[in-house]
Short mmCIF file of C-alpha atoms in Angstrom, two decimals:
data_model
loop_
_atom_site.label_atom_id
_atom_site.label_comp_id
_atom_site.label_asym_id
_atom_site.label_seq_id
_atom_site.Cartn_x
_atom_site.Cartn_y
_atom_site.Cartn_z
CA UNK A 23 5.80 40.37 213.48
CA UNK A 24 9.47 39.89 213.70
CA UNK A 25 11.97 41.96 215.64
CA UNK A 26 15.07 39.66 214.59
CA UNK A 27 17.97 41.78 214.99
CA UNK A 28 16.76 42.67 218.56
CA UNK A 29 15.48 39.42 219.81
CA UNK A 30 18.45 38.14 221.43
CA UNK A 31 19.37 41.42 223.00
CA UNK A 32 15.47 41.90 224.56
CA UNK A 33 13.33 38.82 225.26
CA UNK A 34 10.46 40.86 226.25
CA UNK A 35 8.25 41.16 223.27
CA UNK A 36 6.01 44.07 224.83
CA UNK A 37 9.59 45.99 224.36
CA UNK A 38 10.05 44.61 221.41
CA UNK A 39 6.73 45.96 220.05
CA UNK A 40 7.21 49.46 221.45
CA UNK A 41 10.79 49.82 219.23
CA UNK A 42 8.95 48.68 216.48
CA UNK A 43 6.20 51.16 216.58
CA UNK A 44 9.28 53.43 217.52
CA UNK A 45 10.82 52.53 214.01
CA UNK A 46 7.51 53.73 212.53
CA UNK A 47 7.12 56.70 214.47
CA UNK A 48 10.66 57.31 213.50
CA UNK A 49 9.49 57.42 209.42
CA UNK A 50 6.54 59.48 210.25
CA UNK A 51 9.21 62.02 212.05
CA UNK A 52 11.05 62.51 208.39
CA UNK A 53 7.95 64.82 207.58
CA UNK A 54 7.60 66.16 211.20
CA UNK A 55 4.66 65.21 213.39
CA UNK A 56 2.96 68.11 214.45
CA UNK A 57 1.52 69.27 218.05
CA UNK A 58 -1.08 71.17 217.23
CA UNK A 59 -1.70 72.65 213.54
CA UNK A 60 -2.71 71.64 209.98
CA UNK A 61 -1.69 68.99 207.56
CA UNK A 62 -2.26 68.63 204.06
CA UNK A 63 -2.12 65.81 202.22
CA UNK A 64 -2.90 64.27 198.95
CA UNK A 65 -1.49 67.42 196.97
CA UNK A 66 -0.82 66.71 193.25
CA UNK A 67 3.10 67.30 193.21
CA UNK A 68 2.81 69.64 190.23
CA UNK A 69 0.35 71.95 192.55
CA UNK A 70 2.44 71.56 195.46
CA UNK A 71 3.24 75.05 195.37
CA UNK A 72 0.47 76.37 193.51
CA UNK A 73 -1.49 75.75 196.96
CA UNK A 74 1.35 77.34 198.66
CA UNK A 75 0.64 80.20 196.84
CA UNK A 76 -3.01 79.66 197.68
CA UNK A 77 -2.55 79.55 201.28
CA UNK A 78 -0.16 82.92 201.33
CA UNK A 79 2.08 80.43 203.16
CA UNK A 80 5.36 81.99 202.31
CA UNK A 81 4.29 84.98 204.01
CA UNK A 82 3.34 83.26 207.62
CA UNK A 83 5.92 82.90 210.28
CA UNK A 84 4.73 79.65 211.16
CA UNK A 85 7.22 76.41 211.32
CA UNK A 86 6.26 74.91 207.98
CA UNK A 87 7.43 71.55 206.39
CA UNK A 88 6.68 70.58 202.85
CA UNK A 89 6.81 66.88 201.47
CA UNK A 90 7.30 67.26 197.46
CA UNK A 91 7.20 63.49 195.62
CA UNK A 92 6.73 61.31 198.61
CA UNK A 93 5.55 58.07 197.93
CA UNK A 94 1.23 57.44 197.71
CA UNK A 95 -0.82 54.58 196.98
CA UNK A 96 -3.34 56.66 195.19
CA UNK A 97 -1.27 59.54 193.68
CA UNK A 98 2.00 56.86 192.96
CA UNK A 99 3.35 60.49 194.26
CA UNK A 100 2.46 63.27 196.19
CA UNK A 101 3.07 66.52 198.28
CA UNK A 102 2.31 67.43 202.07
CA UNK A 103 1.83 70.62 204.19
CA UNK A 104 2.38 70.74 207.53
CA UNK A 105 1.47 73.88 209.32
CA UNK A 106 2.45 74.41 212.63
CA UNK A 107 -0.15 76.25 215.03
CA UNK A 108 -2.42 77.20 212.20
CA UNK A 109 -5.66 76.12 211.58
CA UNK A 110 -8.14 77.27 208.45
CA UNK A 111 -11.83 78.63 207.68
CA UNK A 112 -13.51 76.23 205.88
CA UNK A 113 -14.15 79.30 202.91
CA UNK A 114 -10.14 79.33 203.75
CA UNK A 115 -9.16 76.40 202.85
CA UNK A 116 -11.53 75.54 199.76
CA UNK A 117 -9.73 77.97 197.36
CA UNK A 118 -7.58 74.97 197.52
CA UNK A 119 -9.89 72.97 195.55
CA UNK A 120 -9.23 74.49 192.56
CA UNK A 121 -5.75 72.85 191.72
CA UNK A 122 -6.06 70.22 194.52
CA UNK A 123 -9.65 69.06 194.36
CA UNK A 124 -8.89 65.60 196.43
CA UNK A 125 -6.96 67.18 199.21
CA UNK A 126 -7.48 65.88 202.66
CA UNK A 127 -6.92 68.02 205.59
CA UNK A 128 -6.06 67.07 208.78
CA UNK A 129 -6.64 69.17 211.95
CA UNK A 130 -4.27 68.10 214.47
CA UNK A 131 -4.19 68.78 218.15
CA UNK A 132 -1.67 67.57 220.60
CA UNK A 133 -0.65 64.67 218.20
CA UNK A 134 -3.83 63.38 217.07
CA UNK A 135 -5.92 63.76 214.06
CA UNK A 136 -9.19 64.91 215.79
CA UNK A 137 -10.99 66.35 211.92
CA UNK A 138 -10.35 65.17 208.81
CA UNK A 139 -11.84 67.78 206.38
CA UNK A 140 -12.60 67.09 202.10
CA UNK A 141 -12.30 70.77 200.24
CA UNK A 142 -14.94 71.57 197.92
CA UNK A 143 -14.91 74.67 195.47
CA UNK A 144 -15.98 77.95 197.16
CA UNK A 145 -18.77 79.72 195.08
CA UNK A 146 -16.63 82.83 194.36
CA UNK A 147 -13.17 83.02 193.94
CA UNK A 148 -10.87 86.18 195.16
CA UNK A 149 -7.62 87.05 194.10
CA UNK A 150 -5.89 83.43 193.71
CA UNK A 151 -5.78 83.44 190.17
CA UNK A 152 -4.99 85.13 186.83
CA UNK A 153 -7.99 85.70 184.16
CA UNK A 154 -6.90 84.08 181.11
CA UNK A 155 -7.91 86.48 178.85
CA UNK A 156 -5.35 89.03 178.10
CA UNK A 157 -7.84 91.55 176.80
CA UNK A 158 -9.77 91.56 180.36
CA UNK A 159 -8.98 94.53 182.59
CA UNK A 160 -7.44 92.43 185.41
CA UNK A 161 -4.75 91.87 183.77
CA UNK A 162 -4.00 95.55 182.16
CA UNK A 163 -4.52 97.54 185.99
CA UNK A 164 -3.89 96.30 189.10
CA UNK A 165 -7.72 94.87 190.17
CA UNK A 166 -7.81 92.21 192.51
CA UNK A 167 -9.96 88.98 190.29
CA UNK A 168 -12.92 87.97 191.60
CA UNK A 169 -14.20 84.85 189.25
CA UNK A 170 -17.65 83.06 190.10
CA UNK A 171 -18.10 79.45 190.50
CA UNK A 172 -20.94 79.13 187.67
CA UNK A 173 -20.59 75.23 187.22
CA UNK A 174 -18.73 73.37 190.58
CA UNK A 175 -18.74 69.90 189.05
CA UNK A 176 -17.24 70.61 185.46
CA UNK A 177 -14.49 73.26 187.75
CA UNK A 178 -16.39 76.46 185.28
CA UNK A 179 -15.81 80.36 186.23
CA UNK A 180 -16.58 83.11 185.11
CA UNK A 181 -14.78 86.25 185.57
CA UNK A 182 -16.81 89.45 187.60
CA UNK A 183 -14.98 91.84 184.23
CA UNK A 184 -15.05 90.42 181.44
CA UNK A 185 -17.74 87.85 182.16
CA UNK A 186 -16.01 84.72 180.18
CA UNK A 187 -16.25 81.48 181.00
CA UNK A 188 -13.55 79.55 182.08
CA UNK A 189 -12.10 76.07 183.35
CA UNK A 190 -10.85 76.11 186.41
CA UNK A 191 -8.21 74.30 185.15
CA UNK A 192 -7.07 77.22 182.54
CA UNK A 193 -6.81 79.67 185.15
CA UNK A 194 -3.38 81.04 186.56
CA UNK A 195 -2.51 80.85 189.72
CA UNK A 196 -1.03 84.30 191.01
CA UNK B 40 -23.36 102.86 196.80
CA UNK B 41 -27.08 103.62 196.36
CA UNK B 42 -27.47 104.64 192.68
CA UNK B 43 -27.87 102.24 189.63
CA UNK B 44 -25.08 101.15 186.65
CA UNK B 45 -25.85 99.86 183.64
CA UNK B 46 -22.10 97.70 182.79
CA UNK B 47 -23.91 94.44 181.44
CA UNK B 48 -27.53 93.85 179.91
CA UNK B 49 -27.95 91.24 182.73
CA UNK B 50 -27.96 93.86 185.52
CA UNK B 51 -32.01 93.83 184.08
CA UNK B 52 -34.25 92.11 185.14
CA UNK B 53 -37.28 91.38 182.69
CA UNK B 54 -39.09 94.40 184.72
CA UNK B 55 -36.32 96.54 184.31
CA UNK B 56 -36.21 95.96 180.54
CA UNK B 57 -39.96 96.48 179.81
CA UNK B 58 -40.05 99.35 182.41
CA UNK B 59 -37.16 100.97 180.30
CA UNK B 60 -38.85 100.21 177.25
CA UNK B 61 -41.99 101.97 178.17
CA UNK B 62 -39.57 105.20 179.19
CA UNK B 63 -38.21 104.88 175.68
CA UNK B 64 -41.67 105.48 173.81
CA UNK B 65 -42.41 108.39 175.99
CA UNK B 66 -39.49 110.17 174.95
CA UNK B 67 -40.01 108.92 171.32
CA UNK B 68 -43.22 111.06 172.09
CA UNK B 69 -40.71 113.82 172.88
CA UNK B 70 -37.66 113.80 173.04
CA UNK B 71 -36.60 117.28 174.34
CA UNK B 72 -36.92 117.70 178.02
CA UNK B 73 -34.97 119.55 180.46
CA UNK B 74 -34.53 116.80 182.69
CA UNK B 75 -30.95 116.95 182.98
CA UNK B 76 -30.67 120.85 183.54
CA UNK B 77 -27.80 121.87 185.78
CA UNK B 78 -26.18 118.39 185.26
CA UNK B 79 -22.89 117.20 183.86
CA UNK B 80 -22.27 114.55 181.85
CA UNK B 81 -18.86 113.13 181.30
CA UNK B 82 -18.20 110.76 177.80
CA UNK B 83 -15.06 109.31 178.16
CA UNK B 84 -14.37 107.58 174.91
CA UNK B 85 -11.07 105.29 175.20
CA UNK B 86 -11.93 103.68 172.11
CA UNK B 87 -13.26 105.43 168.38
CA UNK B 88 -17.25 105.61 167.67
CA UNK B 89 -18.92 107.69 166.17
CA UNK B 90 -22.71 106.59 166.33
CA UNK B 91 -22.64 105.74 169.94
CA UNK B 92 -21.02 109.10 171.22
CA UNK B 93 -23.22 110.71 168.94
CA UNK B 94 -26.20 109.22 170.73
CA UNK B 95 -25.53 109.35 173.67
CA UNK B 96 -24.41 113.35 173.37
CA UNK B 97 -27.53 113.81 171.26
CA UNK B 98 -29.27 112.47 174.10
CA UNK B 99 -27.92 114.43 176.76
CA UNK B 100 -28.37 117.36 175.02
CA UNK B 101 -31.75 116.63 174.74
CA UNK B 102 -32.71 116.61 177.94
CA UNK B 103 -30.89 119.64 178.55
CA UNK B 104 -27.72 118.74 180.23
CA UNK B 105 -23.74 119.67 179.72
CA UNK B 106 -21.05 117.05 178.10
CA UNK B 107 -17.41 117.20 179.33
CA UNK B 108 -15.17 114.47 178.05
CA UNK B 109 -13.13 113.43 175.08
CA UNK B 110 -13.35 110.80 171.69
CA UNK B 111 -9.73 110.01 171.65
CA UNK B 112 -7.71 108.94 174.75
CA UNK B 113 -4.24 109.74 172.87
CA UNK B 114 -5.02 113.30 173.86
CA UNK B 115 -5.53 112.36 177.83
CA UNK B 116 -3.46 111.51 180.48
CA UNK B 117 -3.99 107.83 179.88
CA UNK B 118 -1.54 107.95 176.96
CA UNK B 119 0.99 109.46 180.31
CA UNK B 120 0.10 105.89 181.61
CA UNK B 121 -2.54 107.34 183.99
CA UNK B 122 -4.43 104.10 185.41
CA UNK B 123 -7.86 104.14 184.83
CA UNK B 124 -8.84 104.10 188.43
CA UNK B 125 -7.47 107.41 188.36
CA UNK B 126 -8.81 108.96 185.68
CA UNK B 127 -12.11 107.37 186.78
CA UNK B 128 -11.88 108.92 190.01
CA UNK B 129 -11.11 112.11 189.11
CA UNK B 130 -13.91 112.68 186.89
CA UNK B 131 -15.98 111.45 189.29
CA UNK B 132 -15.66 114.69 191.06
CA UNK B 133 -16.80 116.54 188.60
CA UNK B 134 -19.11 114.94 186.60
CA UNK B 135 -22.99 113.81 187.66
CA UNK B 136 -22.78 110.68 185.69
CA UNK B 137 -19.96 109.01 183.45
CA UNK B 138 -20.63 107.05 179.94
CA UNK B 139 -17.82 105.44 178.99
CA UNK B 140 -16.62 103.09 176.02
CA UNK B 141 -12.88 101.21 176.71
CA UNK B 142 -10.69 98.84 175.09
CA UNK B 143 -10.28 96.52 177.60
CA UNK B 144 -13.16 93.90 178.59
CA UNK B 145 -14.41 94.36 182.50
CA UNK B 146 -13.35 98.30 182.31
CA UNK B 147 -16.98 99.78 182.91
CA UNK B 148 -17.36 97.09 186.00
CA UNK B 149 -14.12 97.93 187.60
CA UNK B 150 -14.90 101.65 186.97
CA UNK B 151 -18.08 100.80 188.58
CA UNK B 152 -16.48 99.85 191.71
CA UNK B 153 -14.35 103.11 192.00
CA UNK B 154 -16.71 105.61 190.51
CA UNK B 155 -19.12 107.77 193.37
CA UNK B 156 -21.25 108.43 190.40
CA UNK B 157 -23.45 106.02 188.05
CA UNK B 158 -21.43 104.42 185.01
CA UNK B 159 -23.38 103.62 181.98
CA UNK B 160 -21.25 101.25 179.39
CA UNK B 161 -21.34 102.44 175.88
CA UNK B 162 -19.13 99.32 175.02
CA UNK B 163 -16.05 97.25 176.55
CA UNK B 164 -13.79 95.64 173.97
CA UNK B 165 -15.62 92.41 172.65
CA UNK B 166 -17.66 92.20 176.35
CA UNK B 167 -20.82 93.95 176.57
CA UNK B 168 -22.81 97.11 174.86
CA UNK B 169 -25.77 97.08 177.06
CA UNK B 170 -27.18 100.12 175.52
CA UNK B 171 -27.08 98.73 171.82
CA UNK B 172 -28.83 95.76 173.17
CA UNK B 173 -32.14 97.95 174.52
CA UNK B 174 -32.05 99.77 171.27
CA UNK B 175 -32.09 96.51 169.79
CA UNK B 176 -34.95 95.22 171.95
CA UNK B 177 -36.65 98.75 171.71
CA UNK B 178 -37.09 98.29 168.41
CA UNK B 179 -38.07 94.51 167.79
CA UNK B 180 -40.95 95.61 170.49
CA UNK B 181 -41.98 98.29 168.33
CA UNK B 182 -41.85 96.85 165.51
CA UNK B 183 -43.57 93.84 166.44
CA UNK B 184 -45.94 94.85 169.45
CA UNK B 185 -44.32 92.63 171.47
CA UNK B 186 -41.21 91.10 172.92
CA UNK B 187 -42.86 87.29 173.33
CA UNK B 188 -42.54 84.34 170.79
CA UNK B 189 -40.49 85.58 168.45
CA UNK B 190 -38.37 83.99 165.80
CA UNK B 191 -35.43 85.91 165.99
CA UNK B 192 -32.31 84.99 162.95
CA UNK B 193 -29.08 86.24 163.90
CA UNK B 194 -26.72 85.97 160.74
CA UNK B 195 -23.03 86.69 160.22
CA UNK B 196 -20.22 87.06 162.99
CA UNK B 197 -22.12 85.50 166.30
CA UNK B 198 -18.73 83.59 167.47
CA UNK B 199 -17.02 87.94 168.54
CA UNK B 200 -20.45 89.75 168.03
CA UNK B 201 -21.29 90.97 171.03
CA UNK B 202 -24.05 92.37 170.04
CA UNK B 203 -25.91 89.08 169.50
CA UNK B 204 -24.49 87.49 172.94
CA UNK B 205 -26.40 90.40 174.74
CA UNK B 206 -29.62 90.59 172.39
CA UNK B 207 -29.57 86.65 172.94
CA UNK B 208 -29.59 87.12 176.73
CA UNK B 209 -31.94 89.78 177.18
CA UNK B 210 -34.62 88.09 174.55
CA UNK B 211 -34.00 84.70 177.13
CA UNK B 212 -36.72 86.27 179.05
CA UNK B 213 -39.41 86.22 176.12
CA UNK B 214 -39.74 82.96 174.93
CA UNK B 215 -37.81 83.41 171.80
CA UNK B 216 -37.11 80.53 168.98
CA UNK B 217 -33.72 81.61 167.62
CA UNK B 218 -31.86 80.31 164.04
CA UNK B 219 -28.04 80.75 164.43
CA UNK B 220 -26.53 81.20 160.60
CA UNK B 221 -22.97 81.31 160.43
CA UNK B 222 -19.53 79.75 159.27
CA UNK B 223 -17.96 77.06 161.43
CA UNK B 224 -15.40 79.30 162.54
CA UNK B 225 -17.42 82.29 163.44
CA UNK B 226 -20.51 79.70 165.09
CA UNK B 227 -21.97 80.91 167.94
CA UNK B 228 -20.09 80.03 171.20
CA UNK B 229 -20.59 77.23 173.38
CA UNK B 230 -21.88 79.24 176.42
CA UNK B 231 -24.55 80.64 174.32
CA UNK B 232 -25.45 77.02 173.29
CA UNK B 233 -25.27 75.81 177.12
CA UNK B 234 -27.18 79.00 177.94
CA UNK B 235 -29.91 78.01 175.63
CA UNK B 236 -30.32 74.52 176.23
CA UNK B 237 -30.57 75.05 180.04
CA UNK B 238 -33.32 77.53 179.54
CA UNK B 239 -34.67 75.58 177.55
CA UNK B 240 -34.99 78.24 174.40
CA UNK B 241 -34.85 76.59 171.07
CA UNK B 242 -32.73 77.25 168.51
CA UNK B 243 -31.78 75.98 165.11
CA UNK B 244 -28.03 76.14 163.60
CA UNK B 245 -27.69 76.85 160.12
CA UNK B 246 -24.76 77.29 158.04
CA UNK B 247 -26.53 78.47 154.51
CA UNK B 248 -27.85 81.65 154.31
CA UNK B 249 -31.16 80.70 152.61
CA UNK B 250 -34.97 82.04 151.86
CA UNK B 251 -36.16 79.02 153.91
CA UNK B 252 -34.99 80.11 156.96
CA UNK B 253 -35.81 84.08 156.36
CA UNK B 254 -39.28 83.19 155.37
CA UNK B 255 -39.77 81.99 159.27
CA UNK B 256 -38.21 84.89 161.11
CA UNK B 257 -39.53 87.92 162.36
CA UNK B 258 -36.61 89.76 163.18
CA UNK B 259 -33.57 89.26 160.82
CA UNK B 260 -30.41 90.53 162.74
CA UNK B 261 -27.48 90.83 160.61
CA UNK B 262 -23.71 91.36 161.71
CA UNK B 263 -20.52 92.21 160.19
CA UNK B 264 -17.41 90.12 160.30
CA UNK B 265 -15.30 92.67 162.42
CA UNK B 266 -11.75 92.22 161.40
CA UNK B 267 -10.90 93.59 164.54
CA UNK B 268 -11.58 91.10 165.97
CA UNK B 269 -9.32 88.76 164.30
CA UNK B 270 -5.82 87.67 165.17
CA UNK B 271 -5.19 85.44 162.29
CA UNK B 272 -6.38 87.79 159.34
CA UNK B 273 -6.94 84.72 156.82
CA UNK B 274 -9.23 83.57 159.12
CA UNK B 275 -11.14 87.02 158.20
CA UNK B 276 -10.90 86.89 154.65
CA UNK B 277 -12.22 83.08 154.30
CA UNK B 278 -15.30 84.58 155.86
CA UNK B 279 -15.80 88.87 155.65
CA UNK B 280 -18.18 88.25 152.86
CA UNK B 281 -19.89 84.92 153.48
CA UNK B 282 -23.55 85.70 153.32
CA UNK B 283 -24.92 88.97 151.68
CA UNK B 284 -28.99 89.30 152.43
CA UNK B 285 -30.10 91.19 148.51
CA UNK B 286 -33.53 92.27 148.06
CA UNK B 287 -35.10 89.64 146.13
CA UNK B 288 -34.10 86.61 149.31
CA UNK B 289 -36.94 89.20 151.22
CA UNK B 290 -39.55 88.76 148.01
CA UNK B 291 -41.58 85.63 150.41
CA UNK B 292 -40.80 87.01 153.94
CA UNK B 293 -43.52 87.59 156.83
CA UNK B 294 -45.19 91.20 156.47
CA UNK B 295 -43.95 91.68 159.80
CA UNK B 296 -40.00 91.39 159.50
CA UNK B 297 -37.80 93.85 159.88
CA UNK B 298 -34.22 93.50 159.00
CA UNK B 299 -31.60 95.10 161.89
CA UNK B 300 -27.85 95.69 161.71
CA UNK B 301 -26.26 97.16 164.67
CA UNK B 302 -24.14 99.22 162.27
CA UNK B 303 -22.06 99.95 160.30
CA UNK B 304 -22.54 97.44 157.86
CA UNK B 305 -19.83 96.48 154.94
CA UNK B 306 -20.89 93.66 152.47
CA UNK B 307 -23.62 92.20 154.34
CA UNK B 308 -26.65 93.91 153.29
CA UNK B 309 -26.82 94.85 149.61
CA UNK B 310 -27.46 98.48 148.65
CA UNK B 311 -31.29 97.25 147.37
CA UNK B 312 -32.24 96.59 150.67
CA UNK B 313 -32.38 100.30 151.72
CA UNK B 314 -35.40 100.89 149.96
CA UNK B 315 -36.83 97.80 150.96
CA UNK B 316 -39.79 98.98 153.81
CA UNK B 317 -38.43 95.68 155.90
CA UNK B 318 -34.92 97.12 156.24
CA UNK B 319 -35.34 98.80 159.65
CA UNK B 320 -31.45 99.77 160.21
CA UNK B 321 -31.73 103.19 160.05
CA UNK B 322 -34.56 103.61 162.15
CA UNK B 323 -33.11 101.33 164.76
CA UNK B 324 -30.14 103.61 164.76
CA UNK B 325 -32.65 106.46 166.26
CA UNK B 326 -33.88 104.50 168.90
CA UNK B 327 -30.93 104.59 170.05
CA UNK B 328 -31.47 108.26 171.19
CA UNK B 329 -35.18 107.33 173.01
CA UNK B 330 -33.55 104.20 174.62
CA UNK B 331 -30.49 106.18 175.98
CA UNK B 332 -32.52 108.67 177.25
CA UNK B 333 -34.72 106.31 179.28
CA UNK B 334 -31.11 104.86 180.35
CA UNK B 335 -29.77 107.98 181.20
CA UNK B 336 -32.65 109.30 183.24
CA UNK B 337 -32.99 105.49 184.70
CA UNK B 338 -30.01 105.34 185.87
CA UNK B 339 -29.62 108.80 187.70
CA UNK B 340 -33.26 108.10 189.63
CA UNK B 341 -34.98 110.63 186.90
CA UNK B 342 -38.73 110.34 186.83
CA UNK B 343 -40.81 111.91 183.78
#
């Protein structure tokens, strides 16, 4: 470790190791470290907001920050939710899954990470997305969607109205 | 909600189909009880059909019961833009039971979640036509004495036919052997294929029309090539007459095969078929009325 440009100013190397770890604290802070609340990481830029949507985070009144094309070693780049005060159902948070499959979620309290949660597809699917067939019902009234998980490791649904068979993929976020 | 729908041919269970199919004969027995006396029936007919309302009205009036409704929704308040939750509801509150054809796919489900009376689908865009598909059943079992084992050919449209989707569902639970015949472009789809495969139901794809593969069947359903159903129409011309089943292909078939069509037909059976005693169209048109009834009277808790 080397702490050149503060050596001659403070001999003591314990001090010098606490502004170091300072430094990196002080790169964590440029995507806020949160108290207690949520964080979610490994987004897929390009879904970035399609698990905003997800979430119904625009319409919470909790502090919010959102990373869009931060640097990852196993994206090359990424996005990142941090929710304030606000932690999810399991069933919540899985809808995410279905644009974000390798999302990790971190449940935070009073700085530290104390779960680390994987999402997995729910079985059934309410209301997140569009059907893509134009002829199906849910998209000619207002019906809230309801598509089944028929198939969770090839991401298939299949619509409650018109019954086709999607993959996940196709479907539109709403 | 307590009472039954009938929106998709898998809301039956193998019980429920051979229950329904023994209901069926007893009203081919007779056919004119007052079962449904002091009831209303609504048929709300989004969409043009002729043999299907006709049924289904014959059959009410069968069994003794009144029709409101209509058989063209330009004359409605749907053509004011009136949602169809509304219209749903409203007849709901006068009618005992509501039949109901529509345009768009999902319509008799979503009515089925707003309705405080049973919904029976007589048809949702290209989705489901449960009712066609127990006629269809009702009258391979009588015509064959049974629903089990059967080679069942399916010719013509099967990629938008939905008639074939359902029949090919419902016969899942018989331990059919099924022969696919159709164009590339109008094969039959790949959840039918997945379907199959998982349950483990053979089937055979064919895209020639021949003698060879009539000779093995015991049920020859035919389709037309609905150019409705087409959005690029030289698509429908490369195929509306691709195979045309003529008397003489019938000369070496099995005594017991019957030839279906869920009607109407165009090009796809020739005129000398009629008089054929294998072509069983017609009468499969009437068990319509026996397998509606049963339906009907299914549906609304009726015993006979």
């Amino acid at each position: 470790m080397r702490c050149v440009g503060y050596r001659h100013l403070i001999p003591d190397f314990s001090v010098c190791n606490y502004l170091f770890k300072y430094r990196l604290m002080k790169k964590e802070l440029q995507v806020a470290a949160l108290e207690n609340g949520t964080v979610i990481d490994h987004i897929p830029p390009q879904h970035l907001f399609a698990v905003v949507s997800i979430l119904g985070l625009s319409k919470v009144k909790n502090s919010i920050t959102i990373g869009f094309n931060l640097a990852s070693s196993k994206l090359g780049t990424k996005g990142i939710i941090k929710i304030s005060d606000r932690f999810f159902e399991k069933d919540e948070i899985d809808k995410v899954a279905l644009v974000a499959p390798n999302v990790i979620l971190s449940v935070i309290r009073n700085y530290e990470v104390c779960e680390k949660i994987c999402v997995e597809l729910p079985s059934e699917l309410m209301d997140i997305a569009k059907c893509p067939n134009p002829k199906c019902i849910t998209n000619n009234e207002s019906v809230s969607t309801r598509f089944k998980v028929v198939n969770k490791v090839d991401k298939m649904v299949k619509c409650r109205y018109c019954e086709r068979v999607f993959e996940a993929d196709n479907l539109i976020i709403r | 909600m307590s009472f039954k729908n009938l929106v998709s041919i898998k809301d039956y269970t193998k019980e429920d189909i051979l229950r329904l199919l023994i209901l069926a004969s007893e009203f081919e027995k007779n056919p004119n009880r007052k079962l449904l006396e002091g009831k209303v029936i609504a048929t709300l007919f989004f969409e043009p059909s002729t043999r299907t309302r006709l049924s289904f009205e014959t059959a009410v009036n069968r069994l003794g019961g009144r029709i409101i409704g209509f058989s063209d929704a330009s004359t409605t308040s749907s053509s004011k833009g009136e949602t169809l939750k509304d219209t749903i509801k409203m007849v709901s509150n006068y009618a005992d039971l509501i039949i109901m054809r529509h345009f768009l796919e999902g319509a008799a489900r979503y009515a089925s979640e707003v309705s405080s009376v049973p919904i029976i689908n007589a048809g949702d865009g290209a989705n489901q036509h449960p009712t066609q598909t127990m006629l269809d059943l009702y009258s391979i079992y009588k015509t064959q004495g049974t629903l089990e084992g059967l080679n069942i050919t399916m010719v013509g449209d099967l990629k938008y036919g939905r008639t074939v989707h359902s029949l090919l569902m419902a016969m899942s639970h018989f331990n059919p052997t099924f022969h696919f015949v159709a164009p590339n472009s109008l094969a039959m789809p790949d959840d039918y294929i997945i379907f199959c495969k998982k349950h483990k139901i053979p089937f055979f794809i064919h895209e020639n029309f021949t003698e060879e593969v009539i000779n093995q069947s015991d049920i020859l359903y035919m389709t037309r090539v609905q150019r409705e159903r087409f959005t690029d129409l030289m698509e429908y011309e490369n195929v509306k007459n691709i195979y045309t089943l003529h008397n003489a292909m019938l000369a070496d078939s099995k005594p017991n095969l019957r030839v279906l069509h869920p009607l109407p037909r165009v090009n796809e059976i020739a005129l000398d078929v009629d008089e054929n005693p294998k072509a069983y169209y017609f009468e499969q048109a009437l068990n319509g009325l026996y397998a509606r009834q049963a339906i009907i009277c299914d549906v609304l808790g009726i015993d006979i």
